[in-house]
Structures are given as structure tokens and as C-alpha cells.
Amino acid sequence: MTLTEVSPNQKLQPKKSELQEPILRINNIEKSQQDTRDYRGLQLENGLKVLLISDPSTDVSAAALSVQVGHMSDPENLPGLAHFCEHMLFLGTEKYPHENGYTTFLSQSGGSSNAATYPLMTKYHFHVAPDKLDGALDRFAQFFIGPLFTPSATEREINAVNSEHEKNLSSDLWRIKQVHRHLAKPDHAYSKFGSGNKATLFEIPKSKGIDVREELLKFHKKWYSANIMCLSVIGRESLDQLEAMVMEKFSEIENKNVKVPEWPRHPYGEEQYGQKLKIVPIKDIRSLTVSFTTDDLTQYYKSAPDNYLTHLIGHEGKGSILSELRRLGWCNDLMAGHQNTQNGFGFFEIVVDLTQEGLAHVDDIVNIIFQYLCMLRNEGPKKWIFDECVKLNEMRFRFKEKEQPENLVTHAVSSMQIFPLEEVLIAPYMSNEWRPELICNLLNELVPAKSRISLVSQSFEESTEQTEPYYKTKYGLERIPNSTIQAWECCQVNENLKLSLPNSFIPNNFDIAEVPSDAPKHPTIIMDTPILRVWHKQDNQFNKPKACMVFDMSNPIAYLDPLNCNLNHMMVMLLKDQLNEYLYDAELASLKLNVTTKPGGIDFTIRGFNDKQVVLLEKLLDHLFEFSVDEKRFDILKEEHIRSLKNFKAEQPYQHSIYYLALLLTENAWANVELLDAMELVSYERVLNFANEFFQRLHTECFIFGNVTKQQATDIAGRVNKRLEQTNATKLPILARQMLKKREYKLLPGDSYLFEKENSHHKSSCTQVYMQCGAQTDHTNIMVNLVSQVLSEPCYDCLRTKEQLGYIVFSGVRKVNGANGIRIIVQSAKHPAFVEDRIENFLQTYLQVIEDMPQDEFARHKEALIVKKLEKPKTIFQQFSQFYGEITMQTYHFEREEAEVAILRKITKADFVDYFKKFIAKDGPERRVLSVHIVSTQKDENETTTVEEVESAAASAQRHTTINDIVAFKSCKELYPIGMPFLDIKAKGARSKL
């Protein structure tokens, strides 16, 4: 009897009293010292491994399930079947047959879901409001018990898989990965094309008489077995209640006693070693990868020889490979890492981001890498380096932040496939067994004769003649001369390459400062002068020896014109480049510095363990106020920035649609092409002069949050103030009105605009329909959120699942520069005018659905939104970001969510329908639309333009006013006012003496 022949009422559900006990129950799961959640491991009689997590305080529940089968187990004649199976499980089961029943339930319960297919594993996960966990789990369990794989859904969902593949056709990440797979032994599973497309899942099987739906059923029946599955669930319920819930719902998953596949140790033939592979990318990128095939090292997780070598080879401090390559001007970045393919093999890879000069010195760079590996062999494994890594891991685990529930269970089900249940939380941090012989064994595999060298550069366009079949990536192979390999094997000692020094940033003080009983609930201003404003809030919730501090340095010259915008960007790039070696140890010790540009200047954030933060701050201030750079590094980074500006054209169409909408509606924004033109005038001297001028007149606003007292925050601010007082800002401070926030252009009721742009890099086009809904207030904020909540799932179901317009379908809120709106984005092979018609048709149809919506369904949507709004930050950094968001917006509405929820509770269905009719419905009196069409110029020979598409294009031209001139468009538009602050706080900066 096939799965689809069993109806729900034929299945005998065991009574609760008849449920069997798990065959294994583990209550001693090792967790972080400050982790207040309770854990229990189970193994059910059907072989399913389970991790239960009880957290009575959680405001979100979640679950994840991994099955240890992925695309390396695809049938030879059906590439992409595992991925297709993952898509299909969402579209109806015997117990819950509605195609969008699962997603609708989650959407109306404050949740959402996702899944992913990997080479060896497929993962499914969701989050939901805590009181809806039982219903969500029941629907989720049925994926693995009785999926329908209906013929209609099967045929339609192939289009979604194909659209996902087409989205990746211009992605260098996917293209390069597939070239490597293509060159593996044809009879090795590593060589498979895991993504799948219409050809592999429909056209070719159809021509061979293969029934793909039948193959899906076979694949699920063969591989979806309880004994190779791991489940993790987090909820408010007690462990016993969660256990009963899981036992009732998941015991029915069949155990087919599947044996996990073992993979041959050598995915590549001997001829693939000692070769150079040259790949032509879409974007202007340059890289060198030295790759070694190794054993699967999973079993050695307690000693982790790969981690030891990754730590040293990927190090960025003095004496490292990266330090030497940067000194020579050949490289900007380097990464090293090991990846296991369980029960088979592994890859150790060293990836070098090449400069133009570096591309001409590939053999020399490879030689330096082998010189470093030779030095490691000569030095032998060092216990003190291993102990330092152990210490860092122990510290990270001891003070581990509380993970988001969905992230926690998703990570857990991966770990459960590898580690014993008792160690599932600590295993990634517990590499504390000193086994130097394993390090030596691995190091002996990293030799020239066993290496594969691959290069990526557009300069190979003319010299490559072979093509990978799925992505059509051009590549070429050439044999490395024996003399070169022998030279690498006998490489000389390089005196510049040395082992790293002990890490001085490892914290010693983990004390938690006492919080005063009268400590304020929200950030408060503790210092306010014309040149410096300081906000502070001592943490009294997370109790970690961590802090976050941000310094927002403003000077209006930073965004004066495209040239200054580039100079500001180059200044930040050079600053980060200069500090790179120094910062690497800090980052290893979980102390991070991030410097970014913003329209008004720069801001830098320091976060992590608070013990050594001031040391890092002082070093940064030295570099800022005594700015000097190496001219050779300037030339390298200038070329890198020009490439990044040029590469924007190859980004996804949906990203272009978002970019152009912002360009049209933001008060003042420099276009990519304007920045690119201005790069001609960017010179070494100009950057130095700009930096000098920038730091001579600043206003700085800072926010210090975490394990920092008010006195400590005042001392930190004093260090910054001391530097600022030595500048011209004391004589002529930046005025408040020089730092006014950017504003948004205002569309008027009845406005309907179209902006169209061609794109030649992608097969897909993109349509974005933006409906502006007014200025940001608590009321409009919550109304657009409610519209988004109600529309999101049905929009996806209609435009993606049923109409199959494309893989990327998104609807959501756009809140920018004081304005509110709703946008719907669809990336599709269809013409944007046709897609826009389908969006409008959906909105018109859905208006009737909303009008007919039962009160209890509307109430569920409100409750779902309340759950999302009131979800509390889980980490110090999340809380810091929430507070700082209000400070940067200058609204200071620190209890915004609570205020908006109070309004939401009072909104009636009639209020909602009225709002939808006014602002969203096609002929609404307040409707204001701006559509952005990104039109692909790539033509598919097999596709013809339909009559509907032609008619849609004609109707679109009549419906909209086309924007041909951005300046003319902006010239006739008003601006929204800047939102008023919730608290009575004057704008930062100096006051005018008027």
C-alpha cells in the first residue's frame, strides 16, 4: 500500500495510555553555566533521537528535524530529487491535505518556517507562538508520516525549484562550487548536481518515461526513516509535557532501519591533483584556492586537529601567511578551514583574495603557503597554542548568549547527527584532548603533490575552452610543471613567517558590576555638550561580563557629493586595513570592532567581553586622530572599491529593485554610477586631506550599554572627549541643523508611478509594487504591520505556490526616513508588467477575502502580530541594537512595541477593512503607488511572449506615469516631516545663536 492510499481515518492513533516509553532518556546533558533552560535527550522506539528544551520564560517556541539524507543520495537519473522532496513536504499531508495549511497555521500563530537541503542532510524548522506549539508539531510531524505529493502540486513545484536554480545561475558561489563537483569522478556521489532544475526533474525524466511523482514517493519511502532523524523542540511546557507531546506525534514515523551511506575516500581522480583549474566568474572577483582532500575527521572532535591548523593557517596577525602576502601587495584577505563529509572524506582549503599584482604571482603565493606549512612541521604542534584555543572555547561556552529558539533547535539537530546526546550542546566547544600526532598526520596530508589549485578571474575569459553543463561556467585545466611542484616541496625557510604570539586580549576579569537599585529602565543622557552626547544604560537583565559601545561621528562633509562619499568610504577601508593585524587577536577573544560609513560620517561599534574594551578603544582613537596610510595599500583598496561598485550590476534583480526605490524616494542619495564616475578623482592625497578635515570638526554621539557602570561610561566618554577637545570642533562645533535626518519624498493620493530599468546579467526580471501609507506614527506603524501580517502568507501561496511566478516572492513593510509603506516583490521569468497585473489581481481578490474573514481568524492575526511585537531581545547585542535604533532615529520611543500593541488591541476588523480599502485596494482614495520594474534583456529561445504579457505591458503604460528623469520627479514632490521625538530631547549638536 502506497502512502497516498492511506486515508486519515484508516490510521489508528494510539491512545495516550497506550503510548510506549522512550527506550532511552538522558537528563545529564551538559549545558553552559548560565543557561537556565532545562534539557532532556530521548531515543524513541522507532530510533528517532530527540532533544527537548523547556524554557518557561520563552516568548517563542520552535522545532527542527534533520534527516540524514541529502542530494548526494539523489538517484543517478534524477539530479535534484532530494531538494525537490524538501519543497514538496510543505504542500499537504494526509491528515492536513490543504497545500498551504501548514504555512497558514504558522502565519496566524506568529510563526514561520523554512527548510534546506545539504549534501548529506535535509533540515526542516519552524517557530511559533508558545501556545500554538502543539498544533504546529502535529502538522510538522505529518511531513514525515504521510505526505501527499499530489500530482498537481508536483508539477507546479518543479517550477519553483527551477526558479530557485535560475536565481543562482549568475551567482559565482554556486557556479564555482558546481565546477568542482563536475570535475570529481563521475561515479562518485560528490559529482552530483544537487539543486535540480526543470530539465533534470521534468523534461529529461518525461522523455525517458520516468514518473517523477512516483520517484518522490520512493525516495521518501526509502530514506525518510526515523532511525536517521533527529528532532529538537523548545517550548514553555515542562520536559514531561514536551516528552508526551513528541511521543504522541512522532512515534508513528516509520523506522526503515536505513543505513547511513558511506562515501569513497577519494572524490577526485589522481589526474585532478597537480593541476591548475581556471574559472571565469560573472563578477569581477579574483581568488586562489589551495585544496587538499583529507580523511573525515568527525570522530576526532574532542581533539580537533583541523581546528588547530585552521587557527594558525588562517591567522591574520604578525608572522602569518596573510601578513606576508599583504606586505607584498598580493592579497587582501585569507581564509582557511576544514569541512567534513561524514562517513567519507574532508577538504582542507586555503582561500586567498588576490590583488591585481597577486594574480601575476600565483606560484609565489602558493610557495609562501607551503613555506608556512613547512615551518609548522618543523616547529611541531605546540601545547600552549592548543591550550589557548581550549581556553577561548571554554570562555565562549561559559558565557554563551541565549540563542534564538529557532536557531537553537536548528543547530541542535545538526549536532545530534554527529555527537552523543549528552554532549550535543558542548561538543563544538570541547576540543580539549591534546593529541599532537593527529595534528602531524593532518599536516602531512597538506603537501604539494596532494593539492588542487583553483583560480578565479575574468582575465581567463580568452584562455578557457571548457564549460560546466548546468551553470555554463567557463573553465580550463592546465598541468603544473613537475619542477614547480618540486620547488614547493623543497621550499626555503621564510624568516617572515612565524607562529602567532600569545593573545593579550583574552579577558581575565569576568566580574559583573553591581546595578544600583534606582538604575533607569531605559538609556539616559549622562553627558551633553556641543561636541559630544553620551547615552548610557547598565545591563540588569543578561548578567554577562560583556558590553557594547557605539560612537557615531558626524561631519556634513562626508556626504557632500559623490566624491566626498567615496573619500569617506576609502578612509574607513584604509582604517580597517591598518588595524587588521592588531584586531585579529581581539576578534579571537570575542571582542569585535566594526567601523562603517553612514551618510553623515562614520560610526564604530565595539562589543564583546568588556575587560579589554578600553585598550581597543584607545588604539582606535590613536589611528583616527593621527590618520596616516600606506600609499601602496591605498592603490590596492581603491581598485577593490571600484570593482565592488562595478559588481553591483550583477546583483540579484530584487536587490536592484530595492536600490532604485530607495534612490527615487530618499531626499538625497548618490547613485552607484555617480560614485563610480567620482572614483577618478579619488587620490591618496585627497583621502589624507579629507580625513584631516573630517576629524578636525566632529560631533560624536555615543551609547554605552552592558556590564558598565555610569562612572565607567563617563570615564570612557572622557577619553573620547579629550581627543575632540583638541580639534577645531571646540571653536566651531557642528550645528544641530547640519545633522538633520534624511527625509522621504511624499507620494500623493492617486499617484501611480513606474520606474523601469533593464538588466542583462540575469534571466529573471523583478517587479516591486510599493504602496506608500503615510508618515510614521504608532498608529500607521501598527496598521502597516497588520496589513503585512494578513497578506504575507496568502500572497506567497497565490503568487509563488499556485501561480508559480517565481522563487522569490516577498511582501512586507518598508519603514524608512519617517515614511511607512507596504511592498510586494516578485522575481520572475515573466515580464514585470504581467507580474504586476497578477499582484493587483491578488490584492483585489484578497479584499473580498478580508471582508468575509471570520472575526476569530482576524483575532488570530492580531494575536500573531502581538507575539512578534512583544518578543524580547535574547542577547545583550540585540537589546543594545533595539535601544540604539531609537537613538539613531532620534525618536527615543523606548517602549514602542508596548505602545503599538496597545493600539493594535483596539483595532477592529471594520477599522482594518477600511484602512485596506483606502491605502491598499486598487481604487483606494488614499492609494499611492510606485512600481519598479527590473527587466531582463536575456532571451530564452524556448520562451515566447504571451498575449497576456503584451496586454499587461500596454495596460501598465496607461496606468502609470513613467519616471524618466529622477530630478524632475523629485523636484515636484514634497518631503515627509522628520518624526517628532517621543521624549523631550533636543536635537544633538550646537545651538544656533540666532
mmCIF file with all atom_site columns, N, CA, C and O in Angstrom, residues 561-571 573-574 631 634-635 637-639 641-642 645 674-688 690:
data_model
loop_
_atom_site.group_PDB
_atom_site.id
_atom_site.type_symbol
_atom_site.label_atom_id
_atom_site.label_alt_id
_atom_site.label_comp_id
_atom_site.label_asym_id
_atom_site.label_entity_id
_atom_site.label_seq_id
_atom_site.pdbx_PDB_ins_code
_atom_site.Cartn_x
_atom_site.Cartn_y
_atom_site.Cartn_z
_atom_site.occupancy
_atom_site.B_iso_or_equiv
_atom_site.pdbx_formal_charge
_atom_site.auth_seq_id
_atom_site.auth_comp_id
_atom_site.auth_asym_id
_atom_site.auth_atom_id
_atom_site.pdbx_PDB_model_num
ATOM 1   N N  . ASP A 1 561 ? 29.011 65.327 -1.659  1.00 0.00 ? 561 ASP A N  1
ATOM 2   C CA . ASP A 1 561 ? 28.871 64.990 -3.077  1.00 0.00 ? 561 ASP A CA 1
ATOM 3   C C  . ASP A 1 561 ? 29.422 63.581 -3.273  1.00 0.00 ? 561 ASP A C  1
ATOM 4   O O  . ASP A 1 561 ? 29.970 62.982 -2.337  1.00 0.00 ? 561 ASP A O  1
ATOM 5   N N  . PRO A 1 562 ? 29.283 62.998 -4.471  1.00 0.00 ? 562 PRO A N  1
ATOM 6   C CA . PRO A 1 562 ? 29.768 61.621 -4.682  1.00 0.00 ? 562 PRO A CA 1
ATOM 7   C C  . PRO A 1 562 ? 31.257 61.455 -4.391  1.00 0.00 ? 562 PRO A C  1
ATOM 8   O O  . PRO A 1 562 ? 31.678 60.406 -3.898  1.00 0.00 ? 562 PRO A O  1
ATOM 9   N N  . LEU A 1 563 ? 32.056 62.485 -4.670  1.00 0.00 ? 563 LEU A N  1
ATOM 10  C CA . LEU A 1 563 ? 33.492 62.387 -4.398  1.00 0.00 ? 563 LEU A CA 1
ATOM 11  C C  . LEU A 1 563 ? 33.748 62.227 -2.904  1.00 0.00 ? 563 LEU A C  1
ATOM 12  O O  . LEU A 1 563 ? 34.486 61.332 -2.481  1.00 0.00 ? 563 LEU A O  1
ATOM 13  N N  . ASN A 1 564 ? 33.145 63.108 -2.096  1.00 0.00 ? 564 ASN A N  1
ATOM 14  C CA . ASN A 1 564 ? 33.341 63.012 -0.645  1.00 0.00 ? 564 ASN A CA 1
ATOM 15  C C  . ASN A 1 564 ? 32.788 61.710 -0.075  1.00 0.00 ? 564 ASN A C  1
ATOM 16  O O  . ASN A 1 564 ? 33.346 61.142 0.870   1.00 0.00 ? 564 ASN A O  1
ATOM 17  N N  . CYS A 1 565 ? 31.702 61.247 -0.649  1.00 0.00 ? 565 CYS A N  1
ATOM 18  C CA . CYS A 1 565 ? 31.138 59.958 -0.211  1.00 0.00 ? 565 CYS A CA 1
ATOM 19  C C  . CYS A 1 565 ? 32.165 58.850 -0.427  1.00 0.00 ? 565 CYS A C  1
ATOM 20  O O  . CYS A 1 565 ? 32.371 57.999 0.441   1.00 0.00 ? 565 CYS A O  1
ATOM 21  N N  . ASN A 1 566 ? 32.836 58.862 -1.571  1.00 0.00 ? 566 ASN A N  1
ATOM 22  C CA . ASN A 1 566 ? 33.895 57.888 -1.851  1.00 0.00 ? 566 ASN A CA 1
ATOM 23  C C  . ASN A 1 566 ? 35.099 58.064 -0.933  1.00 0.00 ? 566 ASN A C  1
ATOM 24  O O  . ASN A 1 566 ? 35.689 57.082 -0.465  1.00 0.00 ? 566 ASN A O  1
ATOM 25  N N  . LEU A 1 567 ? 35.487 59.316 -0.689  1.00 0.00 ? 567 LEU A N  1
ATOM 26  C CA . LEU A 1 567 ? 36.632 59.587 0.192   1.00 0.00 ? 567 LEU A CA 1
ATOM 27  C C  . LEU A 1 567 ? 36.349 59.069 1.596   1.00 0.00 ? 567 LEU A C  1
ATOM 28  O O  . LEU A 1 567 ? 37.227 58.492 2.252   1.00 0.00 ? 567 LEU A O  1
ATOM 29  N N  . ASN A 1 568 ? 35.115 59.255 2.049   1.00 0.00 ? 568 ASN A N  1
ATOM 30  C CA . ASN A 1 568 ? 34.705 58.757 3.362   1.00 0.00 ? 568 ASN A CA 1
ATOM 31  C C  . ASN A 1 568 ? 34.807 57.229 3.400   1.00 0.00 ? 568 ASN A C  1
ATOM 32  O O  . ASN A 1 568 ? 35.315 56.641 4.362   1.00 0.00 ? 568 ASN A O  1
ATOM 33  N N  . HIS A 1 569 ? 34.340 56.596 2.324   1.00 0.00 ? 569 HIS A N  1
ATOM 34  C CA . HIS A 1 569 ? 34.383 55.133 2.245   1.00 0.00 ? 569 HIS A CA 1
ATOM 35  C C  . HIS A 1 569 ? 35.830 54.628 2.227   1.00 0.00 ? 569 HIS A C  1
ATOM 36  O O  . HIS A 1 569 ? 36.176 53.672 2.932   1.00 0.00 ? 569 HIS A O  1
ATOM 37  N N  . MET A 1 570 ? 36.686 55.283 1.433   1.00 0.00 ? 570 MET A N  1
ATOM 38  C CA . MET A 1 570 ? 38.096 54.891 1.364   1.00 0.00 ? 570 MET A CA 1
ATOM 39  C C  . MET A 1 570 ? 38.784 55.076 2.710   1.00 0.00 ? 570 MET A C  1
ATOM 40  O O  . MET A 1 570 ? 39.623 54.257 3.110   1.00 0.00 ? 570 MET A O  1
ATOM 41  N N  . MET A 1 571 ? 38.448 56.152 3.415   1.00 0.00 ? 571 MET A N  1
ATOM 42  C CA . MET A 1 571 ? 39.037 56.405 4.732   1.00 0.00 ? 571 MET A CA 1
ATOM 43  C C  . MET A 1 571 ? 38.736 55.239 5.683   1.00 0.00 ? 571 MET A C  1
ATOM 44  O O  . MET A 1 571 ? 39.629 54.752 6.395   1.00 0.00 ? 571 MET A O  1
ATOM 45  N N  . MET A 1 573 ? 37.827 52.099 4.786   1.00 0.00 ? 573 MET A N  1
ATOM 46  C CA . MET A 1 573 ? 38.515 50.893 4.289   1.00 0.00 ? 573 MET A CA 1
ATOM 47  C C  . MET A 1 573 ? 39.979 50.870 4.731   1.00 0.00 ? 573 MET A C  1
ATOM 48  O O  . MET A 1 573 ? 40.490 49.839 5.185   1.00 0.00 ? 573 MET A O  1
ATOM 49  N N  . LEU A 1 574 ? 40.654 52.010 4.605   1.00 0.00 ? 574 LEU A N  1
ATOM 50  C CA . LEU A 1 574 ? 42.078 52.099 4.963   1.00 0.00 ? 574 LEU A CA 1
ATOM 51  C C  . LEU A 1 574 ? 42.280 51.948 6.467   1.00 0.00 ? 574 LEU A C  1
ATOM 52  O O  . LEU A 1 574 ? 43.242 51.322 6.914   1.00 0.00 ? 574 LEU A O  1
ATOM 53  N N  . GLU A 1 631 ? 50.678 54.228 0.891   1.00 0.00 ? 631 GLU A N  1
ATOM 54  C CA . GLU A 1 631 ? 50.166 54.553 -0.452  1.00 0.00 ? 631 GLU A CA 1
ATOM 55  C C  . GLU A 1 631 ? 49.914 53.292 -1.285  1.00 0.00 ? 631 GLU A C  1
ATOM 56  O O  . GLU A 1 631 ? 48.975 53.243 -2.072  1.00 0.00 ? 631 GLU A O  1
ATOM 57  N N  . PHE A 1 634 ? 46.654 51.961 -0.323  1.00 0.00 ? 634 PHE A N  1
ATOM 58  C CA . PHE A 1 634 ? 45.604 52.821 -0.889  1.00 0.00 ? 634 PHE A CA 1
ATOM 59  C C  . PHE A 1 634 ? 45.286 52.383 -2.318  1.00 0.00 ? 634 PHE A C  1
ATOM 60  O O  . PHE A 1 634 ? 44.119 52.225 -2.687  1.00 0.00 ? 634 PHE A O  1
ATOM 61  N N  . ASP A 1 635 ? 46.317 52.198 -3.137  1.00 0.00 ? 635 ASP A N  1
ATOM 62  C CA . ASP A 1 635 ? 46.111 51.819 -4.547  1.00 0.00 ? 635 ASP A CA 1
ATOM 63  C C  . ASP A 1 635 ? 45.346 50.500 -4.654  1.00 0.00 ? 635 ASP A C  1
ATOM 64  O O  . ASP A 1 635 ? 44.443 50.349 -5.483  1.00 0.00 ? 635 ASP A O  1
ATOM 65  N N  . LEU A 1 637 ? 43.334 49.108 -2.363  1.00 0.00 ? 637 LEU A N  1
ATOM 66  C CA . LEU A 1 637 ? 41.960 49.213 -1.861  1.00 0.00 ? 637 LEU A CA 1
ATOM 67  C C  . LEU A 1 637 ? 41.086 50.066 -2.768  1.00 0.00 ? 637 LEU A C  1
ATOM 68  O O  . LEU A 1 637 ? 39.878 49.837 -2.866  1.00 0.00 ? 637 LEU A O  1
ATOM 69  N N  . LYS A 1 638 ? 41.683 51.040 -3.435  1.00 0.00 ? 638 LYS A N  1
ATOM 70  C CA . LYS A 1 638 ? 40.920 51.841 -4.402  1.00 0.00 ? 638 LYS A CA 1
ATOM 71  C C  . LYS A 1 638 ? 40.420 50.937 -5.530  1.00 0.00 ? 638 LYS A C  1
ATOM 72  O O  . LYS A 1 638 ? 39.248 50.994 -5.922  1.00 0.00 ? 638 LYS A O  1
ATOM 73  N N  . GLU A 1 639 ? 41.319 50.098 -6.046  1.00 0.00 ? 639 GLU A N  1
ATOM 74  C CA . GLU A 1 639 ? 40.936 49.178 -7.120  1.00 0.00 ? 639 GLU A CA 1
ATOM 75  C C  . GLU A 1 639 ? 39.844 48.214 -6.643  1.00 0.00 ? 639 GLU A C  1
ATOM 76  O O  . GLU A 1 639 ? 38.898 47.913 -7.370  1.00 0.00 ? 639 GLU A O  1
ATOM 77  N N  . HIS A 1 641 ? 37.575 48.831 -4.317  1.00 0.00 ? 641 HIS A N  1
ATOM 78  C CA . HIS A 1 641 ? 36.311 49.562 -4.189  1.00 0.00 ? 641 HIS A CA 1
ATOM 79  C C  . HIS A 1 641 ? 35.670 49.808 -5.560  1.00 0.00 ? 641 HIS A C  1
ATOM 80  O O  . HIS A 1 641 ? 34.447 49.682 -5.715  1.00 0.00 ? 641 HIS A O  1
ATOM 81  N N  . ILE A 1 642 ? 36.484 50.123 -6.553  1.00 0.00 ? 642 ILE A N  1
ATOM 82  C CA . ILE A 1 642 ? 35.958 50.321 -7.917  1.00 0.00 ? 642 ILE A CA 1
ATOM 83  C C  . ILE A 1 642 ? 35.307 49.019 -8.411  1.00 0.00 ? 642 ILE A C  1
ATOM 84  O O  . ILE A 1 642 ? 34.216 49.027 -8.985  1.00 0.00 ? 642 ILE A O  1
ATOM 85  N N  . LEU A 1 645 ? 31.905 48.533 -6.783  1.00 0.00 ? 645 LEU A N  1
ATOM 86  C CA . LEU A 1 645 ? 30.884 49.394 -7.389  1.00 0.00 ? 645 LEU A CA 1
ATOM 87  C C  . LEU A 1 645 ? 30.432 48.828 -8.737  1.00 0.00 ? 645 LEU A C  1
ATOM 88  O O  . LEU A 1 645 ? 29.243 48.822 -9.057  1.00 0.00 ? 645 LEU A O  1
ATOM 89  N N  . GLU A 1 674 ? 27.161 57.370 -10.239 1.00 0.00 ? 674 GLU A N  1
ATOM 90  C CA . GLU A 1 674 ? 27.756 58.664 -9.852  1.00 0.00 ? 674 GLU A CA 1
ATOM 91  C C  . GLU A 1 674 ? 28.996 58.439 -8.991  1.00 0.00 ? 674 GLU A C  1
ATOM 92  O O  . GLU A 1 674 ? 30.016 59.124 -9.148  1.00 0.00 ? 674 GLU A O  1
ATOM 93  N N  . LEU A 1 675 ? 28.904 57.472 -8.111  1.00 0.00 ? 675 LEU A N  1
ATOM 94  C CA . LEU A 1 675 ? 30.055 57.144 -7.259  1.00 0.00 ? 675 LEU A CA 1
ATOM 95  C C  . LEU A 1 675 ? 31.205 56.589 -8.106  1.00 0.00 ? 675 LEU A C  1
ATOM 96  O O  . LEU A 1 675 ? 32.368 56.930 -7.885  1.00 0.00 ? 675 LEU A O  1
ATOM 97  N N  . LEU A 1 676 ? 30.852 55.765 -9.079  1.00 0.00 ? 676 LEU A N  1
ATOM 98  C CA . LEU A 1 676 ? 31.868 55.168 -9.945  1.00 0.00 ? 676 LEU A CA 1
ATOM 99  C C  . LEU A 1 676 ? 32.596 56.251 -10.757 1.00 0.00 ? 676 LEU A C  1
ATOM 100 O O  . LEU A 1 676 ? 33.830 56.247 -10.853 1.00 0.00 ? 676 LEU A O  1
ATOM 101 N N  . ASP A 1 677 ? 31.850 57.198 -11.294 1.00 0.00 ? 677 ASP A N  1
ATOM 102 C CA . ASP A 1 677 ? 32.470 58.300 -12.043 1.00 0.00 ? 677 ASP A CA 1
ATOM 103 C C  . ASP A 1 677 ? 33.402 59.117 -11.145 1.00 0.00 ? 677 ASP A C  1
ATOM 104 O O  . ASP A 1 677 ? 34.486 59.525 -11.562 1.00 0.00 ? 677 ASP A O  1
ATOM 105 N N  . ALA A 1 678 ? 32.957 59.340 -9.898  1.00 0.00 ? 678 ALA A N  1
ATOM 106 C CA . ALA A 1 678 ? 33.732 60.179 -8.974  1.00 0.00 ? 678 ALA A CA 1
ATOM 107 C C  . ALA A 1 678 ? 35.021 59.509 -8.515  1.00 0.00 ? 678 ALA A C  1
ATOM 108 O O  . ALA A 1 678 ? 35.942 60.184 -8.036  1.00 0.00 ? 678 ALA A O  1
ATOM 109 N N  . MET A 1 679 ? 35.127 58.177 -8.672  1.00 0.00 ? 679 MET A N  1
ATOM 110 C CA . MET A 1 679 ? 36.342 57.482 -8.238  1.00 0.00 ? 679 MET A CA 1
ATOM 111 C C  . MET A 1 679 ? 37.580 57.934 -9.014  1.00 0.00 ? 679 MET A C  1
ATOM 112 O O  . MET A 1 679 ? 38.702 57.774 -8.546  1.00 0.00 ? 679 MET A O  1
ATOM 113 N N  . GLU A 1 680 ? 37.367 58.506 -10.206 1.00 0.00 ? 680 GLU A N  1
ATOM 114 C CA . GLU A 1 680 ? 38.505 59.008 -10.992 1.00 0.00 ? 680 GLU A CA 1
ATOM 115 C C  . GLU A 1 680 ? 39.284 60.082 -10.245 1.00 0.00 ? 680 GLU A C  1
ATOM 116 O O  . GLU A 1 680 ? 40.489 60.244 -10.421 1.00 0.00 ? 680 GLU A O  1
ATOM 117 N N  . LEU A 1 681 ? 38.578 60.845 -9.407  1.00 0.00 ? 681 LEU A N  1
ATOM 118 C CA . LEU A 1 681 ? 39.223 61.943 -8.681  1.00 0.00 ? 681 LEU A CA 1
ATOM 119 C C  . LEU A 1 681 ? 39.711 61.546 -7.289  1.00 0.00 ? 681 LEU A C  1
ATOM 120 O O  . LEU A 1 681 ? 40.262 62.367 -6.564  1.00 0.00 ? 681 LEU A O  1
ATOM 121 N N  . VAL A 1 682 ? 39.487 60.298 -6.904  1.00 0.00 ? 682 VAL A N  1
ATOM 122 C CA . VAL A 1 682 ? 39.940 59.844 -5.577  1.00 0.00 ? 682 VAL A CA 1
ATOM 123 C C  . VAL A 1 682 ? 41.438 59.547 -5.651  1.00 0.00 ? 682 VAL A C  1
ATOM 124 O O  . VAL A 1 682 ? 41.880 58.693 -6.415  1.00 0.00 ? 682 VAL A O  1
ATOM 125 N N  . SER A 1 683 ? 42.200 60.282 -4.856  1.00 0.00 ? 683 SER A N  1
ATOM 126 C CA . SER A 1 683 ? 43.658 60.091 -4.837  1.00 0.00 ? 683 SER A CA 1
ATOM 127 C C  . SER A 1 683 ? 44.132 59.919 -3.405  1.00 0.00 ? 683 SER A C  1
ATOM 128 O O  . SER A 1 683 ? 43.406 60.227 -2.451  1.00 0.00 ? 683 SER A O  1
ATOM 129 N N  . TYR A 1 684 ? 45.362 59.467 -3.286  1.00 0.00 ? 684 TYR A N  1
ATOM 130 C CA . TYR A 1 684 ? 45.973 59.267 -1.966  1.00 0.00 ? 684 TYR A CA 1
ATOM 131 C C  . TYR A 1 684 ? 45.963 60.571 -1.166  1.00 0.00 ? 684 TYR A C  1
ATOM 132 O O  . TYR A 1 684 ? 45.545 60.603 -0.002  1.00 0.00 ? 684 TYR A O  1
ATOM 133 N N  . GLU A 1 685 ? 46.380 61.663 -1.805  1.00 0.00 ? 685 GLU A N  1
ATOM 134 C CA . GLU A 1 685 ? 46.438 62.964 -1.111  1.00 0.00 ? 685 GLU A CA 1
ATOM 135 C C  . GLU A 1 685 ? 45.045 63.426 -0.699  1.00 0.00 ? 685 GLU A C  1
ATOM 136 O O  . GLU A 1 685 ? 44.857 63.958 0.392   1.00 0.00 ? 685 GLU A O  1
ATOM 137 N N  . ARG A 1 686 ? 44.073 63.225 -1.596  1.00 0.00 ? 686 ARG A N  1
ATOM 138 C CA . ARG A 1 686 ? 42.710 63.673 -1.280  1.00 0.00 ? 686 ARG A CA 1
ATOM 139 C C  . ARG A 1 686 ? 42.142 62.941 -0.065  1.00 0.00 ? 686 ARG A C  1
ATOM 140 O O  . ARG A 1 686 ? 41.438 63.512 0.746   1.00 0.00 ? 686 ARG A O  1
ATOM 141 N N  . VAL A 1 687 ? 42.428 61.634 0.039   1.00 0.00 ? 687 VAL A N  1
ATOM 142 C CA . VAL A 1 687 ? 41.938 60.874 1.200   1.00 0.00 ? 687 VAL A CA 1
ATOM 143 C C  . VAL A 1 687 ? 42.570 61.399 2.488   1.00 0.00 ? 687 VAL A C  1
ATOM 144 O O  . VAL A 1 687 ? 41.890 61.592 3.502   1.00 0.00 ? 687 VAL A O  1
ATOM 145 N N  . LEU A 1 688 ? 43.873 61.657 2.453   1.00 0.00 ? 688 LEU A N  1
ATOM 146 C CA . LEU A 1 688 ? 44.551 62.193 3.643   1.00 0.00 ? 688 LEU A CA 1
ATOM 147 C C  . LEU A 1 688 ? 43.975 63.553 4.032   1.00 0.00 ? 688 LEU A C  1
ATOM 148 O O  . LEU A 1 688 ? 43.711 63.817 5.211   1.00 0.00 ? 688 LEU A O  1
ATOM 149 N N  . PHE A 1 690 ? 41.016 64.740 3.251   1.00 0.00 ? 690 PHE A N  1
ATOM 150 C CA . PHE A 1 690 ? 39.630 64.563 3.707   1.00 0.00 ? 690 PHE A CA 1
ATOM 151 C C  . PHE A 1 690 ? 39.609 64.092 5.162   1.00 0.00 ? 690 PHE A C  1
ATOM 152 O O  . PHE A 1 690 ? 38.844 64.621 5.979   1.00 0.00 ? 690 PHE A O  1
#
